[in-house]
mmCIF file of C-alpha atoms in Angstrom:
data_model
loop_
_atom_site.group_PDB
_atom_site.id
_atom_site.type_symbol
_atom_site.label_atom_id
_atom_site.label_comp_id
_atom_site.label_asym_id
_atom_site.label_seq_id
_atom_site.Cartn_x
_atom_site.Cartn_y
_atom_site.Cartn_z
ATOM 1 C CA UNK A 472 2.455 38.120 108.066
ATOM 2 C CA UNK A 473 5.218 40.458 109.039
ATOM 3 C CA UNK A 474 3.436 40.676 112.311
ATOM 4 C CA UNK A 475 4.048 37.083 113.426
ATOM 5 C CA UNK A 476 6.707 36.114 115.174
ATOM 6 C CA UNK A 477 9.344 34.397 114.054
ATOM 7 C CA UNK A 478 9.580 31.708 116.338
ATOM 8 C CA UNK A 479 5.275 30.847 114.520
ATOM 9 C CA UNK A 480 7.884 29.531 111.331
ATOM 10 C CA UNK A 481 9.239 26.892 113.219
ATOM 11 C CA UNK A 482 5.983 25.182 113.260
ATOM 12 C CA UNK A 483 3.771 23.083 110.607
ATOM 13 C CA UNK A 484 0.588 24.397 109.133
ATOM 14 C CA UNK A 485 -1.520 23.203 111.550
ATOM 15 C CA UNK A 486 0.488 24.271 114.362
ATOM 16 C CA UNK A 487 1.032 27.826 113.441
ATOM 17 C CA UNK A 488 -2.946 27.901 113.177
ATOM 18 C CA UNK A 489 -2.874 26.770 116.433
ATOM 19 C CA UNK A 490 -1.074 29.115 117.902
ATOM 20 C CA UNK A 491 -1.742 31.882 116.171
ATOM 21 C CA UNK A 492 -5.712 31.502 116.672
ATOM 22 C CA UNK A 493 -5.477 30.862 120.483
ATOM 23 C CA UNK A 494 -3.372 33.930 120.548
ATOM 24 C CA UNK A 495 -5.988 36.039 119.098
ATOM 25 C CA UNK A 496 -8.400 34.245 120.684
ATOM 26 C CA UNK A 497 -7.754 34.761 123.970
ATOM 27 C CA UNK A 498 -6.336 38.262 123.484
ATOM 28 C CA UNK A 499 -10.081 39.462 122.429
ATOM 29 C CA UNK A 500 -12.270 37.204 124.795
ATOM 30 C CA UNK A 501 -9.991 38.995 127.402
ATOM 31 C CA UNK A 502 -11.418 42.594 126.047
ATOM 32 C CA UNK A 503 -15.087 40.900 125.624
ATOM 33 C CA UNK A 504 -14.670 40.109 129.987
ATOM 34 C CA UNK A 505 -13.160 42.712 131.056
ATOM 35 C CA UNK A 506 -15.655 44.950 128.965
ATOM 36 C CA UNK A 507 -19.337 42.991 129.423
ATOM 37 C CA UNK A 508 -18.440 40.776 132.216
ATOM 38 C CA UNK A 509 -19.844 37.684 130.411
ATOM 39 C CA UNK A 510 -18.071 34.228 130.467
ATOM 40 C CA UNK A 511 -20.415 33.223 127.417
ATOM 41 C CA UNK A 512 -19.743 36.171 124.963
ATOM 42 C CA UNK A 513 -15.844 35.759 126.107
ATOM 43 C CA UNK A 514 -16.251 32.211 124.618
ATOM 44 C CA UNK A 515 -17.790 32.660 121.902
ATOM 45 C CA UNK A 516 -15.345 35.350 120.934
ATOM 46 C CA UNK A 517 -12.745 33.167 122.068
ATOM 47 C CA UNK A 518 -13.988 30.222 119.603
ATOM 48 C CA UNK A 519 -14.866 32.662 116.570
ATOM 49 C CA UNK A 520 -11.718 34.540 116.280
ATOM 50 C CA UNK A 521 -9.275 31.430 117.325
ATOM 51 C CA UNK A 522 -10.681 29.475 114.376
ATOM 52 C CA UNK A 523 -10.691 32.427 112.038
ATOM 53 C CA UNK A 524 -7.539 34.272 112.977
ATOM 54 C CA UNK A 525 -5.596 31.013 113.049
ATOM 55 C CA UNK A 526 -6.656 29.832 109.565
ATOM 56 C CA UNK A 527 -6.364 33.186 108.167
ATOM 57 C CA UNK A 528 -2.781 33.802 109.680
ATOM 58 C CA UNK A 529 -1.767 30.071 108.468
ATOM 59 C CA UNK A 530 -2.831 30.421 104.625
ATOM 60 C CA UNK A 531 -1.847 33.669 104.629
ATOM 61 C CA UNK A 532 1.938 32.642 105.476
ATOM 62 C CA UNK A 533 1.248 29.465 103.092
ATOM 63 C CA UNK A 534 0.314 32.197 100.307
ATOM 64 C CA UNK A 535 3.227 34.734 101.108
ATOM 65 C CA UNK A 536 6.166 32.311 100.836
ATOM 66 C CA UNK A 537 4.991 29.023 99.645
ATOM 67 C CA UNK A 538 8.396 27.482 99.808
ATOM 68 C CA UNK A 539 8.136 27.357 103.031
ATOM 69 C CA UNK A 540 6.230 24.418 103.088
ATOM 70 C CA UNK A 541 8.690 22.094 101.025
ATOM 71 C CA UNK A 542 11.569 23.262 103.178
ATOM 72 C CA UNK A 543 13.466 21.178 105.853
ATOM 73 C CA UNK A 544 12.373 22.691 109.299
ATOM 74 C CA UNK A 545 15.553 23.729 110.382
ATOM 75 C CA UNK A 546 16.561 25.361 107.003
ATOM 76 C CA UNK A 547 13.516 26.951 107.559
ATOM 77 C CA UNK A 548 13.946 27.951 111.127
ATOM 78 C CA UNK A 549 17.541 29.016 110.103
ATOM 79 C CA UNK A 550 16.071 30.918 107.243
ATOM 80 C CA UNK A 551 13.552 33.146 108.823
ATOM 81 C CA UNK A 552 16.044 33.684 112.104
ATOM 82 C CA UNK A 553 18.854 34.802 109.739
ATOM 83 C CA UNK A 554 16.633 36.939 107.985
ATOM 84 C CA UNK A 555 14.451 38.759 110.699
ATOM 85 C CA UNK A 556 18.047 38.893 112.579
ATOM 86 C CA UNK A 557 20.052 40.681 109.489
ATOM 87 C CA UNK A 558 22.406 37.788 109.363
ATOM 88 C CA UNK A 559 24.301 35.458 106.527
ATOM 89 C CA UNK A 560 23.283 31.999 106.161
ATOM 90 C CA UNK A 561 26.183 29.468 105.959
ATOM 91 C CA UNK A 562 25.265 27.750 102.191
ATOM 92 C CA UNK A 563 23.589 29.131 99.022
ATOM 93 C CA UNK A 564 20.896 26.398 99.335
ATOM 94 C CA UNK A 565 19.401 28.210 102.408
ATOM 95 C CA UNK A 566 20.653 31.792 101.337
ATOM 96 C CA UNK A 567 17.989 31.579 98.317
ATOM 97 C CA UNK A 568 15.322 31.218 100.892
ATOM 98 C CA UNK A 569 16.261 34.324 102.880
ATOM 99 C CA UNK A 570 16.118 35.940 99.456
ATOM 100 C CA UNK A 571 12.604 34.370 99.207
ATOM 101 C CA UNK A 572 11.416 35.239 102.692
ATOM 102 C CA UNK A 573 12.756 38.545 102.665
ATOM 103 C CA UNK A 574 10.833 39.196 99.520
ATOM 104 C CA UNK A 575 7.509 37.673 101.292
ATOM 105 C CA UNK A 576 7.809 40.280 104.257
ATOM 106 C CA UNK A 577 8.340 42.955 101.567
ATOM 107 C CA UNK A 578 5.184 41.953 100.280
ATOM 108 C CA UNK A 579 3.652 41.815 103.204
ATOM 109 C CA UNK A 580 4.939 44.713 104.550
ATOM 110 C CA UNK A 581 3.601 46.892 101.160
ATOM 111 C CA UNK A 582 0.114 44.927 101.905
ATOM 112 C CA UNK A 583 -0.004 46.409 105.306
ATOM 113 C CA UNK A 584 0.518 49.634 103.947
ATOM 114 C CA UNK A 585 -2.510 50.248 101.897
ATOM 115 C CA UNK A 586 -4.595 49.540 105.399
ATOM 116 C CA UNK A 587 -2.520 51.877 107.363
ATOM 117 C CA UNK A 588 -6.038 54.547 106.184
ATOM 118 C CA UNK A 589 -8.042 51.833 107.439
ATOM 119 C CA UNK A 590 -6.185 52.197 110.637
ATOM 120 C CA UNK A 591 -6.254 55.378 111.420
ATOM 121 C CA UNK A 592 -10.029 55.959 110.777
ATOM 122 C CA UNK A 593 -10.802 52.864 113.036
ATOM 123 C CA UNK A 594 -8.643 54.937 115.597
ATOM 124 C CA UNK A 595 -10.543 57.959 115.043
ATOM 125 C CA UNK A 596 -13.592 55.895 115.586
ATOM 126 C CA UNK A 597 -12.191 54.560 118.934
ATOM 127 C CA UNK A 598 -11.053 57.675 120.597
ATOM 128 C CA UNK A 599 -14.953 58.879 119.769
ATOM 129 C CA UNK A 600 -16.159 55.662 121.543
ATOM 130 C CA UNK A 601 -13.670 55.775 124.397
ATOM 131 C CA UNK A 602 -14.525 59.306 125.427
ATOM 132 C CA UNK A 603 -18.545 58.718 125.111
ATOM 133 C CA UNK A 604 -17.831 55.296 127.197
ATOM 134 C CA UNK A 605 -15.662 57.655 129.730
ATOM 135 C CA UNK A 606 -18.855 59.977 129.932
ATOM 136 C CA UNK A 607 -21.607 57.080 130.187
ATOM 137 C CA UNK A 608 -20.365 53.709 130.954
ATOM 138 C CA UNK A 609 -19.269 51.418 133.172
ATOM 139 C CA UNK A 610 -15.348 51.062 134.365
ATOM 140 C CA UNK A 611 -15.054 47.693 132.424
ATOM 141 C CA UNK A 612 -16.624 49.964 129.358
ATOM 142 C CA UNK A 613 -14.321 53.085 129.446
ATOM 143 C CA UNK A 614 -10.899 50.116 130.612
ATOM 144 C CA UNK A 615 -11.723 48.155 127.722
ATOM 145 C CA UNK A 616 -11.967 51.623 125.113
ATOM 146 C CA UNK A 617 -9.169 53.198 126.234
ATOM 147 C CA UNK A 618 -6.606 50.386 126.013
ATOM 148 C CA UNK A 619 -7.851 49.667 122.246
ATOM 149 C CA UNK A 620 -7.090 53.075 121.775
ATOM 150 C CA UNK A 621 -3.449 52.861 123.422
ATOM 151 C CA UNK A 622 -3.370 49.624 120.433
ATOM 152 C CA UNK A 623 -4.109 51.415 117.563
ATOM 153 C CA UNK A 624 -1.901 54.366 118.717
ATOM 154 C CA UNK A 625 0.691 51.429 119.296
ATOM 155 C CA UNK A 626 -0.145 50.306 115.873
ATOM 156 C CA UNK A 627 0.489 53.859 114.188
ATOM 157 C CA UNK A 628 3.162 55.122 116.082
ATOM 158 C CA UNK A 629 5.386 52.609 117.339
ATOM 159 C CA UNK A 630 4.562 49.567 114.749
ATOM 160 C CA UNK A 631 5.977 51.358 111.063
ATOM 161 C CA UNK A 632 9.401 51.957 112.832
ATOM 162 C CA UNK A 633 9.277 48.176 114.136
ATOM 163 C CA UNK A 634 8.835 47.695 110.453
ATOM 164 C CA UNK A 635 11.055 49.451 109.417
ATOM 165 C CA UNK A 636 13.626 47.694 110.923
ATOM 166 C CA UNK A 637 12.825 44.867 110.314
ATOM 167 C CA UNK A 638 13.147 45.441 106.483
ATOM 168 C CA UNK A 639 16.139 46.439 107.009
ATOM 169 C CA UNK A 640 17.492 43.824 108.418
ATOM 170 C CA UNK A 641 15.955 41.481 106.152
ATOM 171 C CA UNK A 642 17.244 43.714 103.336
ATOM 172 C CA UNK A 643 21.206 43.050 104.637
ATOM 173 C CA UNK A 644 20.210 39.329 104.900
ATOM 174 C CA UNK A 645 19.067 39.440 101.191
ATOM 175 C CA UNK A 646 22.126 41.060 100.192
ATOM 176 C CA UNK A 647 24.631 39.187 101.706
ATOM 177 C CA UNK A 648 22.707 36.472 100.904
ATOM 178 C CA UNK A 649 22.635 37.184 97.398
ATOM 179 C CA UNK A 650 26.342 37.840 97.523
ATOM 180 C CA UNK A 651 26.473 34.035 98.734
ATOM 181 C CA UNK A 652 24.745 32.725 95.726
ATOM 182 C CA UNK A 653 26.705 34.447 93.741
ATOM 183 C CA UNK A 654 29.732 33.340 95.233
ATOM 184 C CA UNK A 655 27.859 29.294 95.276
ATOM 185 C CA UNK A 656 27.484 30.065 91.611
ATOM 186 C CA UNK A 657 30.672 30.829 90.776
ATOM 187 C CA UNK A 658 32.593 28.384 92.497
ATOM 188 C CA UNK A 659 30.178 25.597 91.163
ATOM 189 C CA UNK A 660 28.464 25.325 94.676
ATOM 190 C CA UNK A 661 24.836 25.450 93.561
#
C-alpha cells in the first residue's frame, strides 16, 4: 500500500481496482511481448494479473485504513495529500485521519520490510537468469531479463530511501496533526 500513489485514494473501491489492475496489467503483458513475442500470452497475462493485482491492491488499502471508506472524498483526498506531502490539515476532524493514514503506511511500510529477503533472493535469482539469457537467448530474452533486474535493483536501492521519506513526512503530518487535536480538544472543537 505505501507503493500506490496517492492520487489511487481519490477513487472508490472499485475504481482503485481498476486502475491499479490495468496498471499491473499492462506493465507485465508488456515484459510477456517484448520477451516471447506472443499477443496471446501478453493477454492472458494482461487479464490474470489486472484482475488479481487490482483486487489485491483494493482490499489491501480497504484492510490498511478502513476509515477510508466512510470518509467524505475530499476529506479523504485532503487527508492522504496532507499526509504523503508533510503538511497540516485545516480542522481536527480531518487531522485524526492523517493520524490514521499515517499509521496505515507505517504498517505497511513494516509489512514491506519483512519481504525486503524475499527481494533480494528473487534478485539474485534474476541476475543468474539474465546472464544465462545474455549467453543463450534471444534479444527480446536477454531485454526483458535485464530490465527486471534494473527493477529489483530499483526496488533495493532506490525504493527504502523513497520510503523513507515518505515516513517522514507522514510522521510531521501526524505530529502537527496531533498537535491540532489537541488544540480541537482543548478549545472544545472536537
Amino acid at each position: 500500500m505505501i507503493l500506490v500513489p496517492g492520487w489511487l485514494w481519490q477513487r472508490g473501491a472499485v475504481s482503485r481496482a481498476v486502475a491499479a489492475g490495468l496498471a499491473a496489467g499492462v506493465f507485465f503483458g508488456a515484459f510477456v511481448l517484448v520477451e516471447s513475442g506472443s499477443w496471446a500470452g501478453a493477454a492472458v497475462v494482461f487479464v490474470a494479473l489486472s484482475l488479481f493485482c487490482g483486487i489485491r491492491t483494493a482490499r489491501r488499502m480497504d484492510r490498511i485504513w478502513p476509515a477510508a471508506k466512510e470518509m467524505p472524498y475530499a476529506d479523504r483526498v485532503a487527508v492522504v495529500r496532507a499526509t504523503r506531502r508533510g503538511e497540516a490539515v485545516d480542522a481536527p476532524r480531518p487531522a485524526l485521519s492523517v493520524v490514521e493514514y499515517a499509521g496505515a503506511l507505517r504498517r505497511a511500510a513494516e509489512d514491506d520490510r519483512l519481504h525486503r529477503p524475499l527481494v533480494l533472493l528473487v534478485t539474485a535469482l534474476a541476475v543468474a537468469l539474465a546472464v544465462y539469457d545474455t549467453l543463450t537467448g534471444e534479444t527480446g530474452e536477454t531485454v526483458v531479463s535485464w530490465l527486471v533486474v534494473v527493477l529489483l535493483l530499483a526496488d533495493l536501492m532506490w525504493w527504502p530511501r523513497r520510503r523513507e521519506r515518505l515516513l517522514a513526512r507522514a510522521g510531521r503530518a501526524e505530529a502537527l496533526a496531533l498537535r491540532m487535536t489537541d488544540r480541537g480538544l482543548a478549545q472544545g472543537d472536537s
